[in-house]
Each structure stands twice: as structure tokens, then as C-alpha cells.
Amino acid sequence: MSRLSTCFEKIRTEGRKAVIPYVVAGDPAAAITVPMMHRLVAAGADVVELGVPFSDPMSEGPVIQRGHERALENHVSLANVLEMVKVFREDDADTPVIIMGYANPVERMGYPVFASACAEAGVDGLITVDLPPEEVGPLNQELKKVSIDNIFLISPTTPAERITTITANASGFIYYVAVKGVTGAGHLDTADVEKHLAAIRSKTTLPICVGFGIKDAASAAAVGAVADGVVVGSALIDTMAQRIESGGTPEQGIDDAVSLLASIRSGVTASIGTTA
Amino acid sequence: MTDMISPEFFASVPDPQGRFGPYGGKFVAETLMSALADLEALYRELAVDPGFQREFDSDLAHYVGRPSPLYEASRMSDAIGGARIFLKREDLNHTGAHKVNNTIGQALLAKHMGKKRVIAETGAGQHGVASATVAARLGLDCHVFMGAEDVQRQSLNVYRMKLLGAEVIPVTSGSKTLKDAMNEALRDWVTYVDNTFYIIGTVAGPHPYPMLVRDFQSVIGREARRQSLAMTGKLPDALVACVGGGSNAIGLFHPFLADESVAMFGVEAGGLGVETGQHAAPLSAGQPGVLHGNRTYLMQDQNGQIIDTHSVSAGLDYPGVGPEHSWLKDIGRVNYVAANDDEALAAFHRWTRTEGIMPALETAHALVHAEKLAAEMTPEQHIIVNLSGRGDKDILTVASIDGIEL
């Protein structure tokens, strides 16, 4: 059983919901990404999602775009990101790590090389924003050989018949994009999310995690009440970046982001307590 | 190669997945996939609808001013003493460039889809102006994304767009040029996908854009083919066009692809020289990759990051190229070469003074190669250059490079 399946099975058994922080590898500095991952886990992260820096992050809002830019100023490449996962694995054999990025760095590395490097580093899942089901076939073949989950996105605009196709090919979990727009944008409509999740659940038993638009403990709690997990990215990165921009050290920036994640963790846990 | 050249062969691309050989495709976020499917379904229906074609042709005739003339550049041809050079005068179109052929077509699609808001990316501003123009005519809300650096160097076009009622949004991320404008347009589209039509300005982006932009621009080549036969009694021996994203080039080339005797040359922006790395010539010096919804040749580093490009012409300053060009390069049907900034500037002045035609700096790159090519050919041979746009928009850039204060 893959680390992701084991993790979600455990969460389900315990009646919990997954909290998944997203950070850009190498932002604000390459050397502190791995310590930050451990601290996020200690603060209640069930899965860690690492963004692979890209020069043209087309689906990101301004906050995460700047995270990518900072990471690129630190010269962090896809190979470096995989190296970070490898180092993380030396001290944490259980927490699933998924990497999220764009197609071109993976294309450049080459699919077979990339898949085996992921397996060697201990990566559990991959989200590639610009590889929809129509384009992901060749990469998927390579990922399957090394048992890495390819995590598909479903959005509010995905028609019913497409949901069927996507869920038939998905593994690990389904990532539901809660708002039409870029990361960190928009106002989350929990009732709308609930309606869409019901449509997806009628097609699959895979866990469904929701991302885009979750900003704080309250919105995480609201979404956590209807989803199997919540993904938080922009809010963490914004908190960290603001502390650093106002004169704080990168470590202080991370302190703030970790505190926010801890409050999101308690928000999600409390909401389960009240509905259970 | 020879047996591959048939009209059927070239009509077979893109395939139903939008692929030109290994290039093209639909590499976009899930949120946009159904909008692309809707657009493709509508386009496939309208492309064979005589009513839609009549509407398009009528707009091209009465609003754009087509057909554009084919003009024999006698003084330049005499001076070179080789092949005769003919110019396909897209600069005489309404708004001053070939871009309007495509925006007319896409605006009709937006109208059929009932979309009231259109967005566009622009480099030199010609596509932005052409989009703002059709939006004004149809009463659509128009937002144009433009790199902050391009807003500076193309201030005349920025003002034109504003006069036409469009909102121009300067893009300050990344390299602040065309690629970043396209990123921002895609971010806008994903946010307002329900009411917004994205008018992509070149033969790039996700399927079906490379196909439909090619089809709309192919009016250039269809006319040129007819005009060449009427004026000279034969097909041209060579075609030359500049290539940024590649829409004017594909528009000229496509109707001639199956004509084996017609050689074709796409001219990329060599910037300070392809050997310096400071250029915008992905077909000459890039590698295949994925950007802006399609697989194509890109300027990128060894880690797959897109690298900054350089060209004196904002319209060619783009790290990618339309996927059909990547395919035409690989199968050897079109030759891709580069012309440098200084060569293009010299050609701009030479053609302005010799023919009284001021070409856009983009177009000047094509003229550089046409001159070299003509010199190696005989006076019985003919070259058609796509005079894709007029140079009025570039006079501030040219004056500044020449050290003249206006």
C-alpha cells in the first residue's frame, strides 16, 4: 500500500481530516525547506506538498508567483527539489510528500529519469497543473512503474462525464479546485464545494482534498467539514513573506507560517468534533 | 520527404487531439479544459458553415479592406539584381497589420458564444489594437495584457488601445514582456472563464487556437497564391515571413505547403546574434518543451526554466513559437533562419527610403533574409515576402536607437 493510501486510511479510521500545507521548495531559502517541512508535520500536517519552482507559474496568484520567483533567485531546480525530499525522508519515513508543479521542468528532465528520481527520493505523489488527463498518459506510464500516485485536479467547470474519466485514472486522492481562478484568489462558497464534492463522490471512493481559496482556520474548518482534507498554500506563504518583508528573519517567517498551520489544524479538528 | 507533400498530408494536422506530430496539444489547467472543448466544438461547426464563412469574408472585404495587394518592389529588386521581390501588403489592412484577420474571426466566434468580455495578450501592441478594434465595433468589454516593458516601448499602441475603449493592464511579473502578458491573460481567463473569450493573437496556445488562428490567417496565402498566378503566371519560388509566434508566416505558408516547388523561410529574431544567447529564436537555438498550453520549441535552460529573450522588436520577443512551425521545421518543409537587431534596423531604413514603405521592425527581419535570398537567385525567380505590418508604431524606438529626440 502506498504511503498516501496508508495515510488516508489511517485518517479515515481515526475520523480525522487531512491538513496539507503547500510551500514552494527553496522559498525563502533553499537550506530551510527541509527543516520547515519537519516543523509543518510537527504542527499537524498529514501530507506535505512541495511546489517545484517554475519561471511561468500560470495557475498561481501573485503570492505564490513571488514564492516561485524567490526560489528561482535561489537557483532551485527540480533536481534540487527531489534532493530535498530525499533529505526529508532521512528523518521522516511516514509522512507522504507530493510535489506540485508545471510540465516543462519534468519534460526537460525526461519522464523515465524523473519517475525513477522521484521513487529514489521518496516522493509519493505528483500534481502537474498543465498536464490534464489528455496529456498525462506517457508520464503516467512511467509513474505507475514506480508506484507513484498521479493526483488529478477536478474544477468547478469539469463536466460530469469528464469527472468519470478522471476518477477512473486517478490514484492517491482527488484534488478539488474550489474556485475558478488562480491560487489564493476568490471567495470560497462552501455550499457550492459541497455540491461538487457530492457529484465526485458518486464516481469514486478516493479521498477528496480541497484547495484554492482556503485562507484561515475558519475557511479550513468549513471545507474540512465536507472534504477529506484541505490544502493551504497562499495563506502560509503570504504570512511568511509578510514577516520577512517587515524585517523578520526567514526563521521568524517560518515560525509565523507554522503557527498559522497549527491554528488551521485545530480549526479543522474542532469542526469535526462539533459535527461528529 | 517528397511523397509526404500532398494537400491531404498537410490537411491531416492537427489531429483530433490538436497535435502537429509531437507538438501542440492542450497543456492547460483543468478549469480551462471545458472552455476549450466548447470553443473547438463551435469552431468545427462554424468552419464548415457557409453563412459563417460569408460573414467572415464580408468583414474582411468591407472592414479590413481585403484583398491586400501583392506589390512588386522594383527598385529594391533592381538594386539587388537577383530574384524579383513581391510584397504581400498586410500593412495596408485596417489597423496596420495582419493581426486583424484573426481578431475579426475570433470576435465572430465570441459573438456566436454570447461572450460579452474579451481579453488579449499583446507584445508590440498590434494584436492588442486589433482586438480593441473589433471589441469596439461589437460593443464588447476588452482587456489587454501587455508586459510593462512593452508598454514603455510601444506607447503609441497603448494609447490607441485606450482610445478604442480597451483597458490596458501592464504586467510586471517575470521578464515583463509578451510571455508574461500571456501568463496573465491565462490567469484572467481561468478566473472569468464563464463570460470571457480569450482572443489569442498567434498560432500558439492550447488547441484549438493554433488551428483556428492558422485558418483565419490563411487568407493571406490564398490571396497571394491567386495574385501570383494572375500577375506572373506562376507560383513564387520562395516565401519569406518573420516568425515570433508565427501567425503571419503560417498564414502565408499554409496554402502553399503542398506546392513542392515553393521554398519557405521563417525568419526569427536573432537579437544581438544567436551565438550570444541574447535572441528570440527558439527554432534556431531552442529545444522542445511545454509552455502556454502547447508543446513546441522553447528558449529554456537545462532545468526547463523559460529564459529571457531579447529582440529590438516587441512582437518577436517571445521564447516559444506556434507548434505547427515546430513540426514544419522537423519534417523539413520550412527553413528557419534568424536576422539580428542591427540587420533589421538597417533593412527598416533601406526599404523605407527605397520603396517608400515603412515596415514594422518585426517585418524588417523578413526583409533582411529576402534580400540575402534574392541575391543568390535569378531575375526569372520570384520571392513573396509577407509585409506583415507597418512601422509607424516603431518610429519612437528607431528614433531612440538613432539618437534622435522627437
XYZ file of C-alpha atoms in Angstrom:
682
model
C 0.000 0.000 0.000
C 1.359 3.407 -0.894
C 2.261 5.946 1.771
C -0.656 8.133 0.607
C -3.216 5.305 0.838
C -1.908 4.285 4.259
C -2.075 7.896 5.431
C -5.644 8.480 4.228
C -6.777 5.098 5.544
C -5.411 5.995 8.971
C -7.065 9.421 8.867
C -10.373 7.859 7.898
C -10.159 5.281 10.679
C -9.411 7.982 13.207
C -12.307 10.103 11.948
C -9.983 12.975 11.087
C -9.451 15.181 8.046
C -6.123 15.725 6.309
C -4.350 19.050 6.529
C -1.948 19.583 3.630
C 0.346 22.620 3.602
C 1.845 23.787 0.309
C 5.152 25.601 0.235
C 7.461 26.399 -2.672
C 10.708 24.470 -2.354
C 13.566 26.925 -1.926
C 11.409 29.806 -0.724
C 12.588 31.817 1.172
C 15.914 29.924 1.211
C 16.989 26.540 -0.087
C 18.606 25.426 3.173
C 15.487 25.841 5.311
C 12.927 23.997 3.206
C 13.573 20.591 4.813
C 13.537 21.902 8.414
C 10.316 23.747 7.533
C 8.745 20.511 6.244
C 9.517 18.787 9.562
C 8.063 21.689 11.521
C 4.874 21.650 9.425
C 4.492 17.946 10.168
C 5.021 18.603 13.879
C 2.348 21.320 13.705
C -0.206 18.869 12.335
C 0.386 18.398 8.598
C -0.669 14.961 7.389
C 0.845 15.345 3.931
C 3.387 17.904 2.714
C 3.018 19.425 -0.725
C 6.164 20.942 -2.210
C 5.906 23.373 -5.103
C 8.526 22.984 -7.826
C 9.676 26.475 -8.845
C 8.876 27.426 -12.427
C 9.537 30.579 -14.417
C 5.953 30.759 -15.698
C 3.566 29.544 -12.985
C 0.374 30.212 -14.937
C -2.109 28.963 -12.358
C -0.674 30.844 -9.410
C -1.883 34.082 -7.914
C 0.576 36.862 -7.003
C 1.550 35.412 -3.584
C 2.720 32.035 -4.880
C 4.156 33.610 -8.044
C 6.501 35.589 -5.837
C 7.362 32.393 -3.953
C 8.408 30.831 -7.267
C 10.434 33.917 -8.159
C 12.266 33.871 -4.807
C 13.010 30.165 -5.155
C 14.359 30.716 -8.668
C 16.566 33.524 -7.379
C 17.954 30.830 -5.071
C 18.565 28.681 -8.190
C 16.354 25.836 -7.002
C 15.737 23.303 -9.776
C 13.556 20.196 -9.996
C 16.636 18.081 -9.220
C 17.208 20.163 -6.069
C 13.581 19.656 -5.001
C 13.940 15.878 -5.297
C 17.158 16.111 -3.284
C 15.241 17.970 -0.536
C 12.654 15.185 -0.391
C 15.449 12.658 -0.063
C 16.918 14.556 2.892
C 13.462 14.906 4.474
C 12.997 11.132 4.206
C 16.117 10.508 6.318
C 14.148 11.705 9.359
C 10.563 11.009 8.328
C 9.716 7.720 6.709
C 5.939 8.035 7.029
C 4.594 11.453 6.018
C 3.591 11.444 2.350
C 5.230 14.107 0.192
C 3.667 15.249 -3.039
C 5.245 17.613 -5.467
C 3.246 20.088 -7.485
C 4.485 21.933 -10.493
C 4.362 22.522 -14.215
C 5.146 20.241 -17.113
C 8.263 21.788 -18.599
C 10.868 21.025 -15.907
C 9.624 17.406 -15.958
C 9.745 17.309 -19.777
C 13.279 18.640 -19.716
C 14.435 16.039 -17.205
C 12.708 13.302 -19.223
C 9.833 11.165 -17.928
C 11.733 7.931 -17.118
C 14.576 9.767 -15.362
C 12.079 11.894 -13.445
C 9.979 8.919 -12.312
C 12.923 6.933 -11.033
C 14.389 10.019 -9.317
C 11.038 10.574 -7.567
C 10.962 6.969 -6.402
C 14.537 7.133 -5.175
C 13.864 10.378 -3.289
C 10.712 9.067 -1.630
C 8.131 11.215 -3.425
C 4.632 9.774 -3.116
C 2.526 11.781 -5.498
C 2.665 14.283 -8.290
C 0.387 17.103 -9.366
C 1.213 18.702 -12.680
C -1.048 21.672 -13.228
C -0.728 21.766 -17.006
C -0.900 18.020 -17.667
C -4.630 17.287 -17.848
C -5.716 13.662 -18.438
C -5.462 14.203 -22.223
C -1.728 14.897 -21.992
C -0.554 12.920 -18.990
C -0.585 9.403 -20.474
C 3.121 8.950 -21.243
C 4.201 10.362 -17.862
C 1.623 8.250 -16.055
C 3.062 5.082 -17.545
C 6.421 5.912 -16.022
C 4.910 6.873 -12.654
C 2.961 3.620 -12.478
C 6.174 1.624 -12.934
C 7.468 3.129 -9.699
C 4.080 3.218 -7.891
C 3.847 6.982 -7.603
C 0.340 8.406 -7.482
C -0.652 10.919 -10.088
C -3.088 13.277 -8.481
C -5.672 14.782 -10.775
C -7.400 18.104 -10.417
C -11.147 18.499 -10.787
C -12.550 22.014 -11.013
C -15.977 23.639 -10.768
C -16.051 23.670 -14.596
C -15.351 19.942 -15.039
C -18.430 18.341 -16.675
C -19.926 15.146 -15.219
C -18.672 12.816 -17.963
C -15.150 14.190 -17.537
C -15.289 13.523 -13.798
C -15.919 9.872 -14.662
C -12.857 9.731 -16.929
C -10.653 11.497 -14.411
C -11.670 9.402 -11.407
C -11.169 6.220 -13.439
C -7.495 7.139 -13.928
C -6.824 8.757 -10.546
C -4.995 7.350 -7.563
C -3.890 8.685 -4.173
C -6.579 11.308 -3.820
C -8.603 13.757 -5.896
C -7.655 17.415 -5.658
C -10.753 19.588 -5.999
C -10.006 23.162 -7.049
C -12.585 25.101 -5.059
C -12.699 28.318 -7.053
C -12.449 29.304 -10.679
C -9.237 31.250 -10.687
C -5.642 31.208 -9.586
C -4.248 30.132 -6.226
C -5.053 32.420 -3.331
C -7.900 34.110 -5.177
C -11.600 34.331 -4.848
C -14.195 33.812 -2.234
C -14.911 30.271 -1.235
C -18.530 29.137 -1.430
C -18.749 26.130 0.893
C -22.237 25.167 -0.260
C -21.008 25.091 -3.850
C -17.991 22.996 -2.844
C -20.260 20.554 -1.018
C -22.477 20.179 -4.092
C -19.496 19.436 -6.356
C -17.927 17.016 -3.872
C -21.160 15.041 -3.783
C -21.016 14.727 -7.585
C -17.413 13.498 -7.398
C -18.117 11.095 -4.533
C -20.814 9.445 -6.622
C -17.998 8.413 -9.019
C -15.139 7.449 -6.713
C -14.196 6.244 -3.257
C -10.863 8.058 -3.362
C -10.371 10.753 -0.718
C -11.083 14.276 -1.957
C -8.948 17.163 -0.776
C -9.886 20.746 -1.496
C -7.530 23.587 -2.295
C -7.542 27.167 -3.666
C -9.243 29.789 -1.505
C -8.616 28.360 1.986
C -7.168 31.228 3.977
C -7.551 30.584 7.700
C -8.849 28.323 10.435
C -12.463 29.277 9.735
C -12.452 28.560 5.994
C -10.386 25.399 6.567
C -12.897 24.239 9.156
C -15.819 24.917 6.812
C -14.228 22.967 3.975
C -12.882 20.266 6.301
C -16.452 19.562 7.356
C -17.321 18.420 3.811
C -13.973 17.243 2.342
C -11.424 14.600 3.326
C -8.679 17.144 3.511
C -7.736 20.771 2.976
C -4.768 22.224 1.114
C -3.417 25.564 2.317
C -0.790 27.390 0.272
C -1.092 31.112 -0.381
C -2.077 31.943 3.205
C 1.055 30.256 4.596
C 3.362 31.817 2.021
C 1.801 35.243 2.456
C 2.213 35.086 6.233
C 5.848 34.071 5.873
C 6.635 36.647 3.194
C 4.992 39.491 5.119
C 7.054 38.764 8.226
C 10.262 38.708 6.178
C 9.340 41.868 4.258
C 8.722 43.707 7.517
C 12.262 42.922 8.667
C 11.870 39.444 10.147
C 14.357 36.638 9.553
C 13.398 33.679 7.344
C 13.193 31.604 10.552
C 10.682 34.063 12.014
C 8.731 33.901 8.767
C 8.579 30.133 9.132
C 7.551 30.471 12.796
C 4.540 32.507 11.687
C 3.600 30.091 8.907
C 3.865 27.128 11.271
C 1.648 28.932 13.830
C -0.952 29.562 11.132
C -0.869 25.898 10.128
C -1.313 24.872 13.766
C -4.395 27.096 14.066
C -5.785 25.652 10.821
C -5.157 22.170 12.222
C -7.133 22.984 15.365
C -9.876 24.639 13.329
C -10.306 21.525 11.189
C -10.139 19.195 14.193
C -12.639 21.291 16.171
C -15.115 21.321 13.279
C -15.008 17.518 13.140
C -15.597 17.444 16.898
C -18.742 19.522 16.574
C -20.203 17.635 13.636
C -19.313 14.151 14.940
C 10.046 13.850 -47.803
C 8.774 14.252 -51.371
C 5.956 11.728 -51.147
C 4.829 13.372 -47.926
C 3.956 16.581 -49.703
C 0.295 16.359 -50.561
C -2.648 18.554 -49.662
C -4.110 15.636 -47.672
C -0.952 15.306 -45.637
C -0.979 18.937 -44.572
C -4.739 18.911 -44.016
C -4.269 15.991 -41.606
C -2.834 18.260 -38.918
C -3.674 18.962 -36.270
C -5.073 15.555 -35.322
C -8.201 15.413 -33.118
C -6.017 15.916 -30.025
C -4.660 19.110 -31.538
C -1.242 17.650 -32.293
C 1.103 18.551 -35.101
C 3.327 15.479 -34.939
C 4.664 15.583 -31.367
C 3.809 19.292 -30.963
C 0.684 21.203 -29.948
C -1.870 19.651 -27.602
C -3.810 21.083 -24.677
C -1.453 21.645 -21.755
C -3.658 23.776 -19.530
C -5.207 23.693 -16.077
C -8.331 21.581 -15.679
C -10.546 24.659 -15.226
C -9.950 25.648 -18.875
C -10.477 22.233 -20.448
C -14.232 22.516 -20.883
C -13.947 26.059 -22.280
C -11.504 24.737 -24.898
C -13.803 21.849 -25.714
C -16.731 24.258 -26.181
C -14.639 26.510 -28.411
C -13.470 23.595 -30.511
C -16.971 22.219 -30.947
C -18.305 25.611 -32.036
C -15.379 26.221 -34.376
C -15.655 22.820 -36.056
C -19.312 23.570 -36.712
C -18.787 27.132 -37.978
C -15.711 26.311 -40.074
C -17.926 24.362 -42.468
C -20.896 26.714 -42.201
C -21.207 28.774 -45.412
C -23.063 31.507 -43.512
C -20.164 31.963 -41.087
C -17.640 31.990 -43.931
C -19.680 34.642 -45.759
C -19.799 36.755 -42.603
C -16.015 36.429 -42.168
C -15.273 37.172 -45.830
C -17.615 40.155 -45.831
C -15.920 41.647 -42.772
C -12.521 41.091 -44.356
C -13.649 42.823 -47.544
C -15.522 45.791 -46.110
C -13.952 46.381 -42.712
C -10.347 45.212 -43.148
C -10.037 46.185 -46.817
C -9.072 42.815 -48.294
C -7.717 41.560 -50.559
C -4.433 43.208 -49.676
C -2.321 43.954 -52.774
C 0.674 41.979 -53.982
C 3.246 44.596 -54.916
C 6.435 44.168 -56.904
C 9.246 46.007 -55.115
C 11.046 47.021 -58.327
C 13.646 49.431 -57.007
C 14.862 47.052 -54.312
C 14.759 44.100 -56.719
C 16.768 46.072 -59.301
C 19.272 47.154 -56.693
C 19.828 43.563 -55.556
C 19.892 42.278 -59.116
C 18.640 38.793 -58.256
C 15.150 37.398 -57.800
C 12.178 39.779 -58.060
C 10.727 40.536 -54.628
C 6.962 40.893 -54.198
C 5.406 42.201 -51.011
C 2.098 40.922 -49.675
C 0.826 44.187 -48.266
C -0.717 43.227 -44.921
C 0.444 46.639 -43.688
C -2.443 48.131 -45.672
C -5.062 46.297 -43.612
C -7.223 48.254 -41.219
C -5.148 48.746 -38.022
C -1.923 48.259 -39.967
C -1.018 44.595 -39.699
C -2.104 41.034 -40.422
C -3.338 40.654 -36.831
C -6.822 41.927 -37.646
C -7.602 38.923 -39.900
C -7.550 36.764 -36.812
C -9.301 39.127 -34.417
C -12.178 39.518 -36.876
C -12.559 35.735 -36.937
C -12.275 35.258 -33.170
C -14.645 38.161 -32.472
C -17.238 36.374 -34.619
C -16.690 33.254 -32.503
C -17.103 35.319 -29.305
C -20.322 36.744 -30.709
C -21.651 33.269 -31.525
C -20.779 32.112 -27.994
C -22.545 35.113 -26.474
C -19.421 36.261 -24.585
C -19.505 39.947 -23.704
C -15.972 40.262 -22.392
C -12.818 39.647 -24.414
C -9.200 39.532 -23.286
C -5.988 39.521 -25.280
C -2.239 39.474 -24.734
C -0.036 41.712 -26.809
C 3.666 42.277 -27.432
C 4.153 45.056 -29.950
C 0.576 46.125 -29.384
C -0.657 45.255 -32.887
C -2.762 42.346 -31.681
C -3.967 44.456 -28.754
C -5.042 47.212 -31.139
C -6.687 44.706 -33.487
C -8.552 43.157 -30.531
C -9.603 46.544 -29.125
C -10.811 47.491 -32.607
C -13.117 44.520 -33.087
C -14.298 44.858 -29.478
C -15.241 48.500 -30.097
C -17.098 47.503 -33.237
C -19.091 44.783 -31.469
C -19.547 46.656 -28.198
C -17.524 44.133 -26.162
C -15.665 44.840 -22.949
C -11.950 44.489 -23.812
C -8.943 43.963 -21.510
C -5.455 43.764 -22.970
C -2.496 42.355 -21.036
C 0.846 43.821 -22.010
C 4.308 43.434 -20.485
C 5.331 46.573 -18.594
C 8.481 46.831 -20.716
C 6.399 46.680 -23.901
C 4.005 49.315 -22.525
C 7.038 51.621 -22.429
C 8.458 50.835 -25.858
C 5.076 50.736 -27.641
C 3.396 53.732 -26.020
C 1.663 54.788 -29.240
C -0.195 51.491 -29.469
C -1.075 51.655 -25.770
C -2.760 54.998 -26.375
C -4.515 53.657 -29.470
C -5.985 50.808 -27.423
C -7.154 53.231 -24.755
C -8.776 55.454 -27.397
C -10.617 52.368 -28.638
C -12.043 51.841 -25.175
C -9.882 48.940 -24.043
C -8.305 48.652 -20.651
C -4.551 48.027 -20.920
C -3.121 46.113 -17.961
C 0.685 46.379 -17.605
C 2.188 43.066 -16.476
C 5.117 43.430 -14.077
C 5.891 39.773 -13.373
C 8.781 37.811 -14.893
C 10.513 39.424 -17.850
C 7.667 41.966 -18.296
C 7.228 41.078 -21.986
C 4.904 39.036 -24.190
C 5.282 35.688 -22.400
C 4.333 37.271 -19.084
C 1.382 39.025 -20.712
C 0.207 35.600 -21.911
C 0.603 34.131 -18.391
C -1.527 36.932 -17.011
C -4.162 36.562 -19.744
C -4.409 32.836 -18.931
C -4.807 33.702 -15.226
C -7.600 36.116 -16.090
C -9.291 33.574 -18.344
C -9.247 30.866 -15.675
C -10.912 33.347 -13.295
C -13.582 34.744 -15.623
C -13.948 31.756 -17.933
C -17.764 31.849 -17.812
C -18.215 35.221 -19.510
C -14.845 35.741 -21.212
C -13.491 34.909 -24.663
C -9.693 34.809 -24.892
C -8.548 36.195 -28.264
C -5.087 34.628 -28.638
C -3.002 36.621 -31.095
C -0.832 33.967 -32.638
C -0.758 30.335 -33.754
C 0.249 29.196 -30.255
C -1.624 28.401 -27.053
C -3.710 25.280 -26.428
C -5.690 23.501 -29.161
C -7.852 24.650 -30.960
C -6.117 28.065 -31.080
C -3.144 27.139 -33.320
C -5.595 25.606 -35.783
C -8.214 28.330 -35.845
C -5.723 31.216 -35.936
C -3.960 29.470 -38.841
C -7.256 29.053 -40.654
C -8.199 32.722 -40.207
C -4.728 33.919 -41.282
C -4.566 31.574 -44.281
C -6.490 34.179 -46.249
C -3.057 35.786 -46.751
C -1.612 32.791 -48.574
C -4.784 32.035 -50.537
C -4.810 35.569 -51.922
C -1.064 35.585 -52.562
C -1.281 32.327 -54.495
C -4.063 33.707 -56.699
C -2.338 37.070 -57.150
C 0.972 35.464 -58.031
C -0.635 33.331 -60.722
C -2.517 36.339 -62.097
C 0.449 38.734 -62.083
C 3.325 36.459 -63.068
C 1.596 33.389 -64.453
C 3.355 31.115 -61.956
C 3.769 30.295 -58.319
C 6.523 32.075 -56.413
C 9.827 30.266 -55.975
C 10.162 31.261 -52.336
C 8.138 32.691 -49.465
C 9.642 34.666 -46.598
C 7.976 35.774 -43.357
C 9.090 36.737 -39.866
C 8.308 34.354 -37.029
C 7.590 35.335 -33.432
C 4.617 33.190 -32.507
C 4.339 32.691 -36.250
C 0.830 33.707 -37.317
C 1.722 35.841 -40.318
C 4.160 33.175 -41.500
C 1.714 30.302 -41.196
C -0.945 32.451 -42.873
C 1.280 32.937 -45.916
C 2.831 29.446 -45.954
C -0.117 27.208 -45.298
C -1.895 27.419 -48.673
C 1.458 26.678 -50.411
C 2.635 23.754 -48.257
C 1.738 21.152 -50.841
C 3.435 23.115 -53.642
C 6.761 21.349 -53.722
C 8.455 23.976 -55.901
C 7.854 26.735 -53.358
C 10.686 27.109 -50.833
C 9.778 28.660 -47.483
C 11.774 30.649 -44.977
C 10.683 31.681 -41.497
C 12.877 34.391 -40.019
C 13.287 34.514 -36.250
C 14.643 37.361 -34.159
C 18.391 36.894 -33.842
C 18.623 39.791 -31.367
C 22.293 40.530 -30.654
C 23.201 37.325 -32.509
C 22.072 33.725 -31.992
C 25.595 32.883 -30.796
C 25.305 35.436 -27.959
C 22.244 33.793 -26.408
C 20.540 37.232 -26.480
C 17.826 36.479 -29.017
C 14.292 35.173 -29.510
C 14.957 32.303 -31.898
C 13.647 29.059 -30.351
C 13.541 27.199 -33.674
C 17.150 28.156 -34.395
C 18.544 27.548 -30.914
C 15.896 26.116 -28.560
C 14.626 22.687 -27.510
C 11.109 21.223 -27.384
C 9.154 21.785 -24.181
C 5.749 22.798 -22.842
C 4.602 26.380 -22.346
C 1.329 28.264 -22.670
C -0.758 25.247 -23.459
C 1.301 23.568 -26.152
C 4.415 21.519 -26.772
C 6.806 23.357 -29.049
C 10.380 24.612 -29.377
C 11.250 26.904 -26.481
C 14.086 29.000 -25.193
C 14.879 27.315 -21.896
C 17.736 26.410 -19.600
C 18.905 22.901 -18.699
C 16.390 22.799 -15.825
C 13.397 23.585 -18.015
C 13.029 27.192 -16.878
C 11.991 29.567 -19.657
C 14.768 32.075 -20.259
C 14.582 35.761 -21.079
C 14.560 36.662 -24.721
C 15.865 39.706 -26.499
C 14.741 41.402 -29.670
C 14.545 45.003 -30.818
C 11.022 44.162 -31.956
C 8.491 43.633 -29.184
C 6.338 41.442 -31.410
C 9.056 38.819 -31.848
C 10.256 38.922 -28.246
C 8.759 35.571 -27.232
C 10.506 32.359 -26.071
C 8.142 29.980 -27.866
C 6.675 29.539 -31.320
C 3.500 28.042 -32.758
C 3.537 24.219 -32.663
C 2.897 23.858 -36.392
C 6.175 25.668 -37.071
C 7.993 23.198 -34.802
C 6.525 20.394 -36.859
C 7.292 22.072 -40.209
C 10.880 22.508 -39.034
C 11.237 18.856 -38.014
C 9.795 17.495 -41.263
C 11.992 19.878 -43.224
C 9.240 21.667 -45.140
C 10.170 25.158 -43.916
C 13.655 26.547 -43.323
C 14.032 28.646 -40.207
C 16.759 31.266 -40.061
C 17.451 34.330 -37.932
C 18.091 38.031 -38.572
C 19.757 40.226 -35.943
C 18.587 43.535 -34.479
C 21.110 45.649 -36.399
C 20.317 43.934 -39.707
C 16.589 44.526 -39.153
C 17.131 48.196 -38.328
C 19.235 48.669 -41.459
C 16.555 46.967 -43.552
C 13.891 49.185 -41.967
C 15.740 52.275 -43.188
C 16.665 50.801 -46.575
C 13.136 49.747 -47.503
C 11.619 52.968 -46.186
C 13.964 55.050 -48.357
C 13.944 52.836 -51.435
C 10.327 51.707 -51.682
C 8.512 54.309 -49.582
C 7.183 51.508 -47.425
C 7.983 51.707 -43.739
C 7.896 48.133 -42.423
C 7.284 47.121 -38.823
C 10.523 46.098 -37.110
C 9.148 42.554 -36.965
C 8.630 42.567 -40.725
C 12.089 44.067 -41.279
C 13.553 40.728 -40.099
C 11.856 39.003 -43.031
C 13.158 41.656 -45.437
C 16.730 41.018 -44.253
C 16.511 37.399 -45.312
C 14.607 38.156 -48.519
C 17.463 40.392 -49.649
C 20.074 37.706 -48.952
C 17.976 35.092 -50.699
C 17.213 37.276 -53.755
C 20.923 37.934 -54.272
C 21.510 34.187 -54.700
C 18.646 33.789 -57.161
C 17.966 34.872 -60.752
C 15.674 37.642 -62.077
C 13.342 34.969 -63.504
C 12.653 33.785 -59.971
C 10.162 35.364 -57.588
C 10.039 35.776 -53.835
C 6.944 36.788 -51.879
C 7.614 38.455 -48.540
C 4.804 38.887 -46.086
C 4.900 42.618 -45.350
C 3.081 41.777 -42.159
C 2.775 45.233 -40.630
C 3.588 48.875 -40.984
C 6.325 50.577 -38.998
C 4.567 53.669 -37.690
C 4.372 52.113 -34.233
C 8.160 51.702 -34.205
C 9.286 55.214 -35.017
C 9.951 56.118 -31.388
C 12.131 53.011 -30.983
C 14.000 53.712 -34.216
C 14.494 57.378 -33.335
C 15.789 56.454 -29.902
C 18.280 53.928 -31.338
C 19.400 56.524 -33.892
C 19.897 59.027 -31.057
C 17.199 61.384 -32.264
C 14.910 63.167 -29.815
C 11.411 63.818 -31.143
